[in-house]
A tleap script that builds the chain and sets N, CA, C and O, in Angstrom:
source leaprc.protein.ff14SB
mol = sequence {
  NMET THR LYS GLN ILE PHE LEU SER ALA VAL
  ILE THR GLY CYS PHE CYS ALA VAL PHE ALA
  VAL VAL VAL THR ALA LEU GLY MET LEU VAL
  THR LEU VAL PRO GLY VAL LEU ILE ALA PHE
  VAL SER GLY PHE LEU GLY SER LEU ILE ALA
  GLY TYR VAL MET LYS GLU ARG CSER
}
set mol.1.N position { -12.552 7.075 -16.206 }
set mol.1.CA position { -12.000 7.751 -15.036 }
set mol.1.C position { -12.385 7.008 -13.757 }
set mol.1.O position { -11.538 6.795 -12.889 }
set mol.2.N position { -13.654 6.610 -13.631 }
set mol.2.CA position { -14.117 5.907 -12.439 }
set mol.2.C position { -13.411 4.561 -12.306 }
set mol.2.O position { -13.087 4.132 -11.199 }
set mol.3.N position { -13.175 3.901 -13.429 }
set mol.3.CA position { -12.487 2.611 -13.421 }
set mol.3.C position { -11.060 2.777 -12.895 }
set mol.3.O position { -10.582 1.926 -12.144 }
set mol.4.N position { -10.379 3.844 -13.272 }
set mol.4.CA position { -9.017 4.097 -12.810 }
set mol.4.C position { -8.981 4.373 -11.311 }
set mol.4.O position { -8.087 3.899 -10.611 }
set mol.5.N position { -9.945 5.132 -10.822 }
set mol.5.CA position { -10.008 5.435 -9.394 }
set mol.5.C position { -10.250 4.155 -8.606 }
set mol.5.O position { -9.620 3.932 -7.573 }
set mol.6.N position { -11.163 3.312 -9.090 }
set mol.6.CA position { -11.467 2.053 -8.427 }
set mol.6.C position { -10.247 1.129 -8.435 }
set mol.6.O position { -9.936 0.511 -7.416 }
set mol.7.N position { -9.562 1.029 -9.562 }
set mol.7.CA position { -8.374 0.188 -9.664 }
set mol.7.C position { -7.272 0.682 -8.729 }
set mol.7.O position { -6.598 -0.125 -8.087 }
set mol.8.N position { -7.086 1.975 -8.648 }
set mol.8.CA position { -6.094 2.545 -7.744 }
set mol.8.C position { -6.415 2.209 -6.293 }
set mol.8.O position { -5.520 1.876 -5.516 }
set mol.9.N position { -7.682 2.294 -5.930 }
set mol.9.CA position { -8.097 1.969 -4.566 }
set mol.9.C position { -7.892 0.486 -4.262 }
set mol.9.O position { -7.463 0.129 -3.164 }
set mol.10.N position { -8.196 -0.374 -5.229 }
set mol.10.CA position { -8.010 -1.814 -5.040 }
set mol.10.C position { -6.532 -2.147 -4.881 }
set mol.10.O position { -6.171 -2.943 -4.014 }
set mol.11.N position { -5.678 -1.556 -5.699 }
set mol.11.CA position { -4.239 -1.799 -5.610 }
set mol.11.C position { -3.710 -1.339 -4.256 }
set mol.11.O position { -2.938 -2.055 -3.618 }
set mol.12.N position { -4.116 -0.157 -3.814 }
set mol.12.CA position { -3.672 0.345 -2.514 }
set mol.12.C position { -4.159 -0.567 -1.387 }
set mol.12.O position { -3.396 -0.880 -0.473 }
set mol.13.N position { -5.409 -0.989 -1.444 }
set mol.13.CA position { -5.947 -1.882 -0.425 }
set mol.13.C position { -5.216 -3.215 -0.376 }
set mol.13.O position { -4.915 -3.722 0.704 }
set mol.14.N position { -4.931 -3.781 -1.540 }
set mol.14.CA position { -4.194 -5.055 -1.595 }
set mol.14.C position { -2.790 -4.897 -1.033 }
set mol.14.O position { -2.318 -5.751 -0.284 }
set mol.15.N position { -2.127 -3.815 -1.389 }
set mol.15.CA position { -0.784 -3.590 -0.862 }
set mol.15.C position { -0.821 -3.470 0.657 }
set mol.15.O position { 0.008 -4.062 1.349 }
set mol.16.N position { -1.768 -2.715 1.171 }
set mol.16.CA position { -1.868 -2.542 2.624 }
set mol.16.C position { -2.150 -3.868 3.323 }
set mol.16.O position { -1.615 -4.131 4.400 }
set mol.17.N position { -2.981 -4.695 2.717 }
set mol.17.CA position { -3.286 -6.002 3.308 }
set mol.17.C position { -2.037 -6.886 3.347 }
set mol.17.O position { -1.758 -7.518 4.366 }
set mol.18.N position { -1.294 -6.933 2.255 }
set mol.18.CA position { -0.069 -7.735 2.217 }
set mol.18.C position { 0.953 -7.176 3.209 }
set mol.18.O position { 1.618 -7.935 3.913 }
set mol.19.N position { 1.073 -5.865 3.260 }
set mol.19.CA position { 2.011 -5.231 4.188 }
set mol.19.C position { 1.649 -5.589 5.627 }
set mol.19.O position { 2.531 -5.887 6.432 }
set mol.20.N position { 0.370 -5.563 5.951 }
set mol.20.CA position { -0.071 -5.897 7.307 }
set mol.20.C position { 0.252 -7.350 7.647 }
set mol.20.O position { 0.659 -7.647 8.771 }
set mol.21.N position { 0.074 -8.255 6.686 }
set mol.21.CA position { 0.395 -9.669 6.922 }
set mol.21.C position { 1.894 -9.841 7.172 }
set mol.21.O position { 2.296 -10.578 8.072 }
set mol.22.N position { 2.712 -9.164 6.378 }
set mol.22.CA position { 4.167 -9.268 6.552 }
set mol.22.C position { 4.583 -8.721 7.911 }
set mol.22.O position { 5.372 -9.349 8.616 }
set mol.23.N position { 4.066 -7.570 8.279 }
set mol.23.CA position { 4.415 -6.977 9.571 }
set mol.23.C position { 3.952 -7.862 10.714 }
set mol.23.O position { 4.674 -8.031 11.696 }
set mol.24.N position { 2.767 -8.426 10.601 }
set mol.24.CA position { 2.254 -9.318 11.638 }
set mol.24.C position { 3.097 -10.589 11.723 }
set mol.24.O position { 3.380 -11.084 12.814 }
set mol.25.N position { 3.495 -11.111 10.567 }
set mol.25.CA position { 4.315 -12.317 10.547 }
set mol.25.C position { 5.678 -12.064 11.198 }
set mol.25.O position { 6.209 -12.939 11.883 }
set mol.26.N position { 6.229 -10.907 10.995 }
set mol.26.CA position { 7.518 -10.587 11.610 }
set mol.26.C position { 7.379 -10.402 13.118 }
set mol.26.O position { 8.310 -10.674 13.876 }
set mol.27.N position { 6.222 -9.942 13.537 }
set mol.27.CA position { 5.915 -9.857 14.960 }
set mol.27.C position { 6.686 -8.797 15.716 }
set mol.27.O position { 6.083 -7.959 16.386 }
set mol.28.N position { 7.980 -8.814 15.626 }
set mol.28.CA position { 8.808 -7.878 16.387 }
set mol.28.C position { 8.512 -6.426 16.016 }
set mol.28.O position { 8.549 -5.545 16.876 }
set mol.29.N position { 8.224 -6.180 14.762 }
set mol.29.CA position { 7.987 -4.805 14.334 }
set mol.29.C position { 6.761 -4.203 15.011 }
set mol.29.O position { 6.725 -3.005 15.290 }
set mol.30.N position { 5.765 -5.030 15.273 }
set mol.30.CA position { 4.531 -4.534 15.885 }
set mol.30.C position { 4.826 -4.015 17.293 }
set mol.30.O position { 4.233 -3.026 17.723 }
set mol.31.N position { 5.726 -4.667 18.005 }
set mol.31.CA position { 6.032 -4.224 19.355 }
set mol.31.C position { 7.036 -3.077 19.370 }
set mol.31.O position { 7.079 -2.311 20.333 }
set mol.32.N position { 7.836 -2.948 18.329 }
set mol.32.CA position { 8.855 -1.899 18.300 }
set mol.32.C position { 8.357 -0.599 17.672 }
set mol.32.O position { 8.782 0.488 18.063 }
set mol.33.N position { 7.476 -0.714 16.720 }
set mol.33.CA position { 7.025 0.458 15.972 }
set mol.33.C position { 5.549 0.694 16.268 }
set mol.33.O position { 4.751 -0.240 16.189 }
set mol.34.N position { 5.175 1.913 16.603 }
set mol.34.CA position { 3.748 2.193 16.865 }
set mol.34.C position { 2.877 1.881 15.645 }
set mol.34.O position { 3.302 2.046 14.501 }
set mol.35.N position { 1.677 1.437 15.909 }
set mol.35.CA position { 0.754 1.084 14.845 }
set mol.35.C position { 0.467 2.223 13.889 }
set mol.35.O position { 0.214 1.993 12.707 }
set mol.36.N position { 0.502 3.452 14.386 }
set mol.36.CA position { 0.237 4.610 13.526 }
set mol.36.C position { 1.314 4.728 12.453 }
set mol.36.O position { 1.013 5.023 11.296 }
set mol.37.N position { 2.548 4.502 12.831 }
set mol.37.CA position { 3.652 4.583 11.870 }
set mol.37.C position { 3.522 3.468 10.823 }
set mol.37.O position { 3.749 3.699 9.635 }
set mol.38.N position { 3.162 2.283 11.261 }
set mol.38.CA position { 2.977 1.166 10.327 }
set mol.38.C position { 1.858 1.486 9.337 }
set mol.38.O position { 1.998 1.237 8.140 }
set mol.39.N position { 0.759 2.031 9.830 }
set mol.39.CA position { -0.361 2.388 8.956 }
set mol.39.C position { 0.044 3.468 7.954 }
set mol.39.O position { -0.344 3.416 6.787 }
set mol.40.N position { 0.825 4.442 8.414 }
set mol.40.CA position { 1.277 5.513 7.516 }
set mol.40.C position { 2.159 4.952 6.416 }
set mol.40.O position { 1.953 5.253 5.241 }
set mol.41.N position { 3.134 4.145 6.784 }
set mol.41.CA position { 4.053 3.576 5.797 }
set mol.41.C position { 3.286 2.702 4.807 }
set mol.41.O position { 3.537 2.759 3.603 }
set mol.42.N position { 2.366 1.907 5.304 }
set mol.42.CA position { 1.570 1.039 4.438 }
set mol.42.C position { 0.763 1.862 3.434 }
set mol.42.O position { 0.781 1.575 2.237 }
set mol.43.N position { 0.064 2.871 3.913 }
set mol.43.CA position { -0.729 3.715 3.023 }
set mol.43.C position { 0.114 4.499 2.038 }
set mol.43.O position { -0.247 4.633 0.869 }
set mol.44.N position { 1.238 5.018 2.511 }
set mol.44.CA position { 2.136 5.805 1.662 }
set mol.44.C position { 2.704 4.950 0.535 }
set mol.44.O position { 2.651 5.335 -0.632 }
set mol.45.N position { 3.246 3.791 0.889 }
set mol.45.CA position { 3.825 2.916 -0.126 }
set mol.45.C position { 2.749 2.365 -1.063 }
set mol.45.O position { 2.976 2.241 -2.267 }
set mol.46.N position { 1.583 2.037 -0.514 }
set mol.46.CA position { 0.491 1.557 -1.350 }
set mol.46.C position { 0.052 2.594 -2.365 }
set mol.46.O position { -0.238 2.269 -3.516 }
set mol.47.N position { 0.007 3.829 -1.936 }
set mol.47.CA position { -0.371 4.913 -2.833 }
set mol.47.C position { 0.679 5.112 -3.928 }
set mol.47.O position { 0.334 5.337 -5.088 }
set mol.48.N position { 1.946 5.029 -3.562 }
set mol.48.CA position { 3.019 5.163 -4.563 }
set mol.48.C position { 2.941 4.042 -5.597 }
set mol.48.O position { 3.072 4.286 -6.797 }
set mol.49.N position { 2.730 2.823 -5.133 }
set mol.49.CA position { 2.652 1.690 -6.051 }
set mol.49.C position { 1.426 1.812 -6.949 }
set mol.49.O position { 1.506 1.551 -8.150 }
set mol.50.N position { 0.294 2.205 -6.373 }
set mol.50.CA position { -0.916 2.388 -7.182 }
set mol.50.C position { -0.702 3.482 -8.232 }
set mol.50.O position { -1.119 3.330 -9.381 }
set mol.51.N position { -0.059 4.574 -7.843 }
set mol.51.CA position { 0.231 5.643 -8.793 }
set mol.51.C position { 1.133 5.169 -9.918 }
set mol.51.O position { 0.933 5.530 -11.078 }
set mol.52.N position { 2.130 4.357 -9.573 }
set mol.52.CA position { 3.051 3.832 -10.575 }
set mol.52.C position { 2.315 2.903 -11.543 }
set mol.52.O position { 2.496 2.999 -12.757 }
set mol.53.N position { 1.487 2.007 -11.007 }
set mol.53.CA position { 0.744 1.080 -11.861 }
set mol.53.C position { -0.214 1.840 -12.765 }
set mol.53.O position { -0.336 1.527 -13.949 }
set mol.54.N position { -0.892 2.836 -12.211 }
set mol.54.CA position { -1.833 3.607 -13.016 }
set mol.54.C position { -1.101 4.394 -14.105 }
set mol.54.O position { -1.627 4.549 -15.207 }
set mol.55.N position { 0.088 4.887 -13.817 }
set mol.55.CA position { 0.863 5.631 -14.804 }
set mol.55.C position { 1.303 4.698 -15.937 }
set mol.55.O position { 1.292 5.091 -17.104 }
set mol.56.N position { 1.687 3.473 -15.597 }
set mol.56.CA position { 2.111 2.497 -16.595 }
set mol.56.C position { 0.964 2.078 -17.503 }
set mol.56.O position { 1.177 1.774 -18.676 }
set mol.57.N position { -0.252 2.061 -16.964 }
set mol.57.CA position { -1.424 1.632 -17.749 }
set mol.57.C position { -1.860 2.689 -18.743 }
set mol.57.O position { -2.473 2.360 -19.759 }
set mol.58.N position { -1.563 3.941 -18.479 }
set mol.58.CA position { -2.048 4.998 -19.372 }
set mol.58.C position { -1.059 5.352 -20.448 }
set mol.58.O position { -1.330 6.225 -21.273 }
savepdb mol mol.pdb
quit
């Protein structure tokens, strides 16, 4: 159980990091969209992907 929680957290963190790099690289999105919205979308999508990966593993 602890291993699954840790893996889910790592997957979410990696997704958020990649998402932040993409948004920063695009540049325009940072000035058009508030940082709070970007953080929400990143966390939300990261959580969905982590949930999907964890479901596939079990």
